[in-house]
Coordinates of C-alpha atoms in Angstrom, one line a residue:
X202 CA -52.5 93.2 23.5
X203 CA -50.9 95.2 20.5
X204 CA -47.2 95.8 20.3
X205 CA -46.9 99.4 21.0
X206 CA -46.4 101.7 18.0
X207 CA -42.7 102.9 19.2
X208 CA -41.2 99.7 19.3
X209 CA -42.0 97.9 15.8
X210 CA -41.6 101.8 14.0
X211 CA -37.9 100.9 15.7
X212 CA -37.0 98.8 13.4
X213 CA -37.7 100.4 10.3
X214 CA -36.1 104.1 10.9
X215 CA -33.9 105.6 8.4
X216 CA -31.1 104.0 10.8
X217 CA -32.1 100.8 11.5
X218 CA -31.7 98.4 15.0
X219 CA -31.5 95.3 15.3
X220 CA -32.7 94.0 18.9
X221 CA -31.8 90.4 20.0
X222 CA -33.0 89.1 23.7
X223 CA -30.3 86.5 25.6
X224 CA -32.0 84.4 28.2
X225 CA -29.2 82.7 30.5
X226 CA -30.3 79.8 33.2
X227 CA -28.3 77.3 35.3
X228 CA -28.7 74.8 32.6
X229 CA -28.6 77.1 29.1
X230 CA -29.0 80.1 26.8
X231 CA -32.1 80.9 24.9
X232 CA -31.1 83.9 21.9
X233 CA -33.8 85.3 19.8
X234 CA -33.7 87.9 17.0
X235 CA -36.7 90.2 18.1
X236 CA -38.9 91.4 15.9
X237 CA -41.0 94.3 17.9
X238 CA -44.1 92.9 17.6
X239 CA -43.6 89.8 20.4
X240 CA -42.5 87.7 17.5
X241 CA -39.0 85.7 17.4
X242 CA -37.4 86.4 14.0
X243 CA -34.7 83.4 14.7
X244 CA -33.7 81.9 17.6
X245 CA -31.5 79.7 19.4
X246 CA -30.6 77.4 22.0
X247 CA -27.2 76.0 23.4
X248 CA -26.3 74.5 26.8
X249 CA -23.9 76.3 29.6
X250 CA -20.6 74.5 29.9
X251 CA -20.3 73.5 34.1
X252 CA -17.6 75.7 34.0
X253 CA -19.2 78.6 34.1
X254 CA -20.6 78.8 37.0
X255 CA -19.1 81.2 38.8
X256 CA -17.1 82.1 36.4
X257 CA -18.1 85.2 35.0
X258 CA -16.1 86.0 32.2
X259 CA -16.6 82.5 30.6
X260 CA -20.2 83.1 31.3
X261 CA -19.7 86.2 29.4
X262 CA -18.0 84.7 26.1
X263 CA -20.6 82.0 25.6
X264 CA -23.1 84.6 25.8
X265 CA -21.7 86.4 23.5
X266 CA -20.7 83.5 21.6
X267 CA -24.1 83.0 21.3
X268 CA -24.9 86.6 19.9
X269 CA -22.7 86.4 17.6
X270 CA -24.5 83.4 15.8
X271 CA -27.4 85.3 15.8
X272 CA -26.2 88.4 14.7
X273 CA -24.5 86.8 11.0
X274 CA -28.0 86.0 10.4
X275 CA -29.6 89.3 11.4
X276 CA -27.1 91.1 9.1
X277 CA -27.9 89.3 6.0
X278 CA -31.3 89.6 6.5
X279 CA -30.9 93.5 7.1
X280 CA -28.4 94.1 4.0
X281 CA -30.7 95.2 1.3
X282 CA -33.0 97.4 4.0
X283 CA -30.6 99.4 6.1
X284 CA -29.2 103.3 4.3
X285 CA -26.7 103.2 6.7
X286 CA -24.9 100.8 9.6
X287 CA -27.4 99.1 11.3
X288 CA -27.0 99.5 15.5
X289 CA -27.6 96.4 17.9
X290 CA -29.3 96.6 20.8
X291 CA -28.9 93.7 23.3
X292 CA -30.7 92.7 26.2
X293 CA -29.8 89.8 29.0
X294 CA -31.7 88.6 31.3
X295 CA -30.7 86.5 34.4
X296 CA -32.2 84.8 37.8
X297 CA -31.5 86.7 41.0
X298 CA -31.1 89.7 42.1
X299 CA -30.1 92.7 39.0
X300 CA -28.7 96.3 39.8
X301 CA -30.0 96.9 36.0
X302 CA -29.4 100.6 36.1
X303 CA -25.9 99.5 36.9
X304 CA -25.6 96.3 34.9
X305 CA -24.8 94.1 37.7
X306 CA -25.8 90.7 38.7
X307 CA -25.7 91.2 42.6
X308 CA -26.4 87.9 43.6
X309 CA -27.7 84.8 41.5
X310 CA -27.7 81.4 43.0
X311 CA -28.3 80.0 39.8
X312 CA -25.7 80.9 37.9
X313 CA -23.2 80.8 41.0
X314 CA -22.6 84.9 40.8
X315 CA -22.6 87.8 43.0
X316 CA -21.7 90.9 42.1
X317 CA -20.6 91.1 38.4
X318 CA -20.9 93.6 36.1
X319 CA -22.4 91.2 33.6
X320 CA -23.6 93.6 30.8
X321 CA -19.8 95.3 30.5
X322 CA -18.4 91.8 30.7
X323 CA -20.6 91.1 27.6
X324 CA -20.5 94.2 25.9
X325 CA -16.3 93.8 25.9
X326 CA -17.0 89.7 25.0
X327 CA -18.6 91.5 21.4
X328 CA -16.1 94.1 20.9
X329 CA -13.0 92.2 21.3
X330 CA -14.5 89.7 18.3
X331 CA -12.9 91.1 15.6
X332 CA -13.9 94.6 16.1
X333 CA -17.6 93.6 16.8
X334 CA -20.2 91.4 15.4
X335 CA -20.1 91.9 11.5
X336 CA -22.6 94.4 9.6
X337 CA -23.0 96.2 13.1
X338 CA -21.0 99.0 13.2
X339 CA -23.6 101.4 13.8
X340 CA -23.0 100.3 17.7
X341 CA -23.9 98.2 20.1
X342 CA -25.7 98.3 23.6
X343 CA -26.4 96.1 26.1
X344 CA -28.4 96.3 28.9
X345 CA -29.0 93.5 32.1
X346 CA -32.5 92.5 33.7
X347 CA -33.8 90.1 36.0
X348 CA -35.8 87.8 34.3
X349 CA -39.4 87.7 36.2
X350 CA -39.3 91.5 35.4
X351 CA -39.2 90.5 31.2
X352 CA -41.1 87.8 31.7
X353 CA -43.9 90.6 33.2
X354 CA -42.9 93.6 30.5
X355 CA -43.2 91.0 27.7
X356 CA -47.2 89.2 28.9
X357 CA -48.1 92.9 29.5
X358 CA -47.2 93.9 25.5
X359 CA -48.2 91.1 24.0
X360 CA -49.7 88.6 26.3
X361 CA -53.2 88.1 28.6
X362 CA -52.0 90.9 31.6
X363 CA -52.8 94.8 31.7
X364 CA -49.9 97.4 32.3
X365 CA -50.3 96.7 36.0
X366 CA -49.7 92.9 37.1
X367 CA -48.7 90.6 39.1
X368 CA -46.0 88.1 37.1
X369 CA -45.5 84.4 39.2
X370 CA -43.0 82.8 37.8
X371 CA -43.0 78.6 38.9
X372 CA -40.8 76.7 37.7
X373 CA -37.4 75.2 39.3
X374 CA -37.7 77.8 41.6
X375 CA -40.5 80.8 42.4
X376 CA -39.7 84.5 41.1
X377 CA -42.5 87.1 40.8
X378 CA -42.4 90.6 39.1
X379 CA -44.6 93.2 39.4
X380 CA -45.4 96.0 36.9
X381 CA -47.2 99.4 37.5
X382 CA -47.9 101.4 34.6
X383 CA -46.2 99.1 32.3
X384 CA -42.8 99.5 34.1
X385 CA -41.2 96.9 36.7
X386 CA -41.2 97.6 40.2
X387 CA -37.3 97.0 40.6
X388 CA -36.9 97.4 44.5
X389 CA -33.3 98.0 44.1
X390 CA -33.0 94.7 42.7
X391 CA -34.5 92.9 45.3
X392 CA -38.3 93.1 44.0
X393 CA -40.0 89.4 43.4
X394 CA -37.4 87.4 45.1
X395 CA -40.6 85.6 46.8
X396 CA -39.3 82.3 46.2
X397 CA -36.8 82.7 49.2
X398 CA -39.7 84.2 51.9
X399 CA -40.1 81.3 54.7
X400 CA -43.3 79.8 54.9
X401 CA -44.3 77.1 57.0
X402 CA -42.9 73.7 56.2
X403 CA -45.9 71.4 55.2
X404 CA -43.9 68.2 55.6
X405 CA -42.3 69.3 58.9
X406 CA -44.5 70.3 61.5
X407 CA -43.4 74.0 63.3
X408 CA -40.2 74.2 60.6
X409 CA -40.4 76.8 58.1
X410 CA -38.8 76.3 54.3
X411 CA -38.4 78.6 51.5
X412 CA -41.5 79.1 49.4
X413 CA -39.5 77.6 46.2
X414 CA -39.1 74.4 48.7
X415 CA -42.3 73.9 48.9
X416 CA -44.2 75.1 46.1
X417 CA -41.7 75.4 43.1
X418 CA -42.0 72.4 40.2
X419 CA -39.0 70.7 41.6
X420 CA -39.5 71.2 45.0
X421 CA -43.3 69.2 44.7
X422 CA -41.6 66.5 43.0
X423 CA -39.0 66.3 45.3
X424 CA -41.4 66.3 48.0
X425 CA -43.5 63.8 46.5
X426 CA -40.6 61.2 45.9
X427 CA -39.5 61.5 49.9
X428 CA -42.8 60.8 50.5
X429 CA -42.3 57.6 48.5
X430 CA -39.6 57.0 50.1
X431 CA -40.8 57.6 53.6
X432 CA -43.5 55.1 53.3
X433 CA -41.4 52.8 51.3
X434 CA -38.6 52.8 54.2
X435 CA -41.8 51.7 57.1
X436 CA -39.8 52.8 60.0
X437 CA -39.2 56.2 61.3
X438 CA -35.6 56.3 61.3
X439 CA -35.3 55.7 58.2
X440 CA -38.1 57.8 56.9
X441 CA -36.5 60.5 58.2
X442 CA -33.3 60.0 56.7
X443 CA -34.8 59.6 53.2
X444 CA -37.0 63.2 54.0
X445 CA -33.3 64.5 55.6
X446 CA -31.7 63.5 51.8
X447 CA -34.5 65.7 50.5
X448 CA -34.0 67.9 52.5
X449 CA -30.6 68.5 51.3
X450 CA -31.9 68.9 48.2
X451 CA -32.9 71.8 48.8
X452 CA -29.5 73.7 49.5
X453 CA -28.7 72.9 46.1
X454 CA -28.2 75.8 44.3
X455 CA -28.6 74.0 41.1
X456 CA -32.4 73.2 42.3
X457 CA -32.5 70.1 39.7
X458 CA -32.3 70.0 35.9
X459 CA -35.4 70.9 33.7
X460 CA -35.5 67.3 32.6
X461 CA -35.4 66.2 35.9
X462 CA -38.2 68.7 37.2
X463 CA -40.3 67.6 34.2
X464 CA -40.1 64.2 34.6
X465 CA -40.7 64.5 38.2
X466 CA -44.2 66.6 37.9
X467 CA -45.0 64.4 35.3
X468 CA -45.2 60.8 38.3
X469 CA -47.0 63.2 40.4
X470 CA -49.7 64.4 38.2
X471 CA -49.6 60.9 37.2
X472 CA -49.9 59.8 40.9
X473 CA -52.7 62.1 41.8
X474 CA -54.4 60.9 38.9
X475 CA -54.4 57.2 40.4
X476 CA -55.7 58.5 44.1
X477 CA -52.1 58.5 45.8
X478 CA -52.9 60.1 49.3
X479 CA -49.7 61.4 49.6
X480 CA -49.3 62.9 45.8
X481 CA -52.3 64.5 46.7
X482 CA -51.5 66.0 50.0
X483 CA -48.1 67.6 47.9
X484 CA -50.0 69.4 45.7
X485 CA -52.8 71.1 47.8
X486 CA -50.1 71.9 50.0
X487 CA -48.0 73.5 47.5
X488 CA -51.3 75.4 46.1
X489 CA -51.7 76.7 49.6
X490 CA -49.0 78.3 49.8
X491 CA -49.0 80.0 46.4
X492 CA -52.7 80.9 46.8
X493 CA -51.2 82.6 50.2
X494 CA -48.8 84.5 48.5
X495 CA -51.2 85.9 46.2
X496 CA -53.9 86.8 48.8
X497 CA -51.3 88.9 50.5
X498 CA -50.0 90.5 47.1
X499 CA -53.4 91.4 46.7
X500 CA -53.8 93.0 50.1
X501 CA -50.8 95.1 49.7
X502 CA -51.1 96.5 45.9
X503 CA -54.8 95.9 44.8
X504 CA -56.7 92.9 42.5
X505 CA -53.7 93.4 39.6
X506 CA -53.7 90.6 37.0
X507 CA -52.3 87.9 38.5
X508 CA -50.3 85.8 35.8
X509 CA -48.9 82.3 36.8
X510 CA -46.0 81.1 34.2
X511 CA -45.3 77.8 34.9
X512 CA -45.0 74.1 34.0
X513 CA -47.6 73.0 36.6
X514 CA -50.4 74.2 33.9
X515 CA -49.4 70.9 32.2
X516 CA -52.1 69.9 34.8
X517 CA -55.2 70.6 33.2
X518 CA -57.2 73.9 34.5
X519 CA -59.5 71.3 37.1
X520 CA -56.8 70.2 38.9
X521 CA -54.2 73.8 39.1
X522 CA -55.4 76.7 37.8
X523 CA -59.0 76.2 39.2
X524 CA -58.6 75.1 43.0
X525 CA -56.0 77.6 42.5
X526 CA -58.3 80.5 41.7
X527 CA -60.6 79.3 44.8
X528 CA -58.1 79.2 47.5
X529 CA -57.3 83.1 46.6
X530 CA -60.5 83.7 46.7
X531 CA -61.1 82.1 50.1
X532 CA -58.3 84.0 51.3
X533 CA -58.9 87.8 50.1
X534 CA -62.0 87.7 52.0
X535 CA -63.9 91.0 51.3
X536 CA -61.5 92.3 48.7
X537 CA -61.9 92.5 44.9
X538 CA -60.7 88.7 43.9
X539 CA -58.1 89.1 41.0
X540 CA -57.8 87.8 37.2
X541 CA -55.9 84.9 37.6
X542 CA -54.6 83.6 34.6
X543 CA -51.9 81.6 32.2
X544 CA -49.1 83.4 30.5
X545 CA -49.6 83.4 26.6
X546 CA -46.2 83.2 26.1
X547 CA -44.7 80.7 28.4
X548 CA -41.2 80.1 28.6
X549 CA -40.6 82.8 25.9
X550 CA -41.6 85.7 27.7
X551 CA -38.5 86.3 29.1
X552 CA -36.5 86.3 26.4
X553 CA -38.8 88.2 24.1
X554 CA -39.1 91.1 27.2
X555 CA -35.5 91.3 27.5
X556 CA -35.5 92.4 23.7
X557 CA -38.6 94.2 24.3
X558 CA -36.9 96.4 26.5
X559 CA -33.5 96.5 25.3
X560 CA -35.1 98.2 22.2
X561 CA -37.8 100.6 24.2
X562 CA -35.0 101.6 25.8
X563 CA -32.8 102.5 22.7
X564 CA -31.6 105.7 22.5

C-alpha cells in the first residue's frame, strides 16, 4: 500500500506539522516522530511508573513528558524548513474502550481508568511546560484512539490489508478493529472489545471464560503451565487448586508482563515441539476459538481481510497461521473464505496509525 498523497504533502505545506504518535500500555509508552509515509522519523520508549495506574493526571505528565523528548528533536530537525511556526499534531492511543470524538478513555482495564478525559489532560500536561513544547508555537492538537482501531488505519495505509478489514489484535489480551472504507467502525467506543465475549471454557467443562482467557498469548501460557501443574500435583484436589490459582489469573487486570507472556509462549511452542499432549491440546484449543471468532465476523460483514497481529506468529506459518486459516475455512462453510494474513507492521502499527490519523485529521 502507498501512503496516500494528503498525508505526506502535510508535512511539507508552506506551514508545516509535525505529527508524533504516543502508544501507552499497562507496562510503557512507545513515542514516534511520524513521518507520513508509515515511517518512524525517531522514536522512543520508556516504562509507566506503578503509580499511574489509575491515576490519570500522572498518566498524563509522563505522556507528555514523553512528547516533549520527542518534540526538541522534531524542532531541530524542522528549523531550516519551516517559513513560519511549525503546528504539532498529537495522537494517543490506549486499550479499552475510547469516546474519541470526545477524548475520553471510558473504561480501560489496562491502564486502571474509566472515564477520563485523557486527550485535555494531555493537551494541558504540554501547555503548562513552559508555554508549550519549544519551536511549536504554531499550536498543538491532540486527539485519543483506541488502539486496535490504529493498529487497523495504519496495516490498511501502509501494510498487507485493503480499506475494508478485519484487524485481530493477540497479544496479552484480544482486541479487534474493523475498518470500512478506510475508516474504523467505532460502535460508540465499544467496537472490537472481543477479547471480553464468553466463550466456552476448554479447560472447564460447561464453564464459559473470556475469549482473552483462553486464546490471548498470556492466557495459552498460563493455561499451559496449570496444566503442568495439574499433572505435576497427581491428585484432584490439588489439581484443581493449581487450575483455581490460574484461574485467578485471570482477574488480573494487569494480564501478565510482556516478558512474562514471551517467555511463557516461548515453553509452549517449545513443548509442542517435543510432543507434550497437553501443550498441544492448549493451542488447538486456543486456535478454535479464534478461528470461531473469525467464521462469525465473516458471516456478519463479508470475507474482509482478516489481519492477525500477534506474537503467536513467532510460531512458524505450519504450526499458527496455517491450521489457522483451515479451521476458518471449515467453519464459513459455503461462504467466500477470507485473506487471512500477518500484519506487516507488527507492534508498530498502533503507534504509527495514531500519528496517521492525528495528521489526516489536521485541520
Amino acid at each position: 500500500m502507498g501512503c496516500p498523497a494528503d498525508l505526506a504533502e502535510r508535512l511539507h505545506r508552506e506551514e508545516s506539522v509535525v505529527a508524533i504518535g504516543v502508544d501507552v500500555g499497562a507496562d510503557g509508552i512507545t513515542a514516534v516522530v511520524a513521518d507520513g509515509r508509515g515511517s518512524a522519523v525517531s522514536s522512543l520508549e520508556r516504562p509507566v511508573p506503578k503509580e499511574c495506574r489509575s491515576d490519570a493526571h500522572r498518566l498524563a505528565q509522563e505522556i507528555g513528558s514523553a512528547i516533549q523528548s520527542l518534540c526538541a528533536s522534531a524542532a531541530d530537525d524542522l528549523g531550516g524548513e519551516a517559513s513560519g511556526a511549525p503546528a504539532l499534531v498529537v495522537g494517543i492511543c490506549v486499550p479499552g474502550v475510547v469516546d474519541e470524538g470526545e477524548g475520553y478513555v471510558r473504561l480501560s482495564e489496562p491502564l486502571g481508568l474509566q472515564d477520563v478525559p485523557l486527550a485535555s489532560l494531555v493537551r494541558q500536561s504540554l501547555s503548562s511546560r513552559s508555554g508549550g513544547p519549544s519551536g511549536f508555537s504554531g499550536g498543538i492538537e491532540v486527539a485519543l484512539y483506541q488502539d486496535a482501531g490504529c493498529g487497523a488505519w495504519a496495516e490498511s495505509q501502509w501494510g498487507v490489508a485493503g480499506s475494508d478489514c478485519l484487524y485481530l489484535a493477540v497479544g496479552e489480551r484480544i482486541s479487534s478493529a474493523v475498518l470500512l472504507g478506510g475508516v474504523p467502525v467505532l460502535g460508540e467506543g465499544w467496537a472490537g472489545q472481543v477479547g471480553r465475549i464468553l466463550v466456552p471454557d476448554p479447560d472447564w467443562s460447561g464453564e464459559r471464560a473470556r475469549l482473552e482467557d483462553v486464546a490471548s498469548v498470556c492466557a495459552m501460557a498460563r493455561r499451559h503451565t496449570a496444566g503442568m501443574l495439574d499433572d505435576s500435583a497427581g491428585s484432584l484436589d490439588s489439581g484443581s487448586s493449581a487450575a483455581a490459582e490460574a484461574s485467578s489469573g485471570r482477574d488480573d487486570a494487569s494480564g501478565g508482563s510482556s516478558a512474562q507472556c514471551a517467555s511463557g509462549l516461548e515453553s509452549l511452542l517449545s513443548a509442542m515441539a517435543s510432543g507434550d499432549r497437553e501443550a498441544r491440546r492448549v493451542w488447538d484449543t486456543g486456535l478454535d476459538s479464534l478461528a470461531e471468532l473469525v467464521a462469525h465476523s465473516v458471516g456478519l460483514l463479508g470475507p474482509l481481510d482478516v489481519v492477525v497481529n500477534s506474537e503467536l506468529v513467532r510460531a512458524d506459518e505450519a504450526v499458527f497461521l496455517e491450521p489457522l486459516r483451515r479451521r476458518v475455512a471449515d467453519l464459513v462453510g459455503e461462504l467466500p473464505t477470507p485473506r487471512l494474513v500477518t500484519a506487516r507492521l507488527g507492534v508498530s502499527a498502533p503507534v504509527l496509525g495514531a500519528a496517521g490519523r492525528a495528521l489526516a485529521n489536521w485541520k
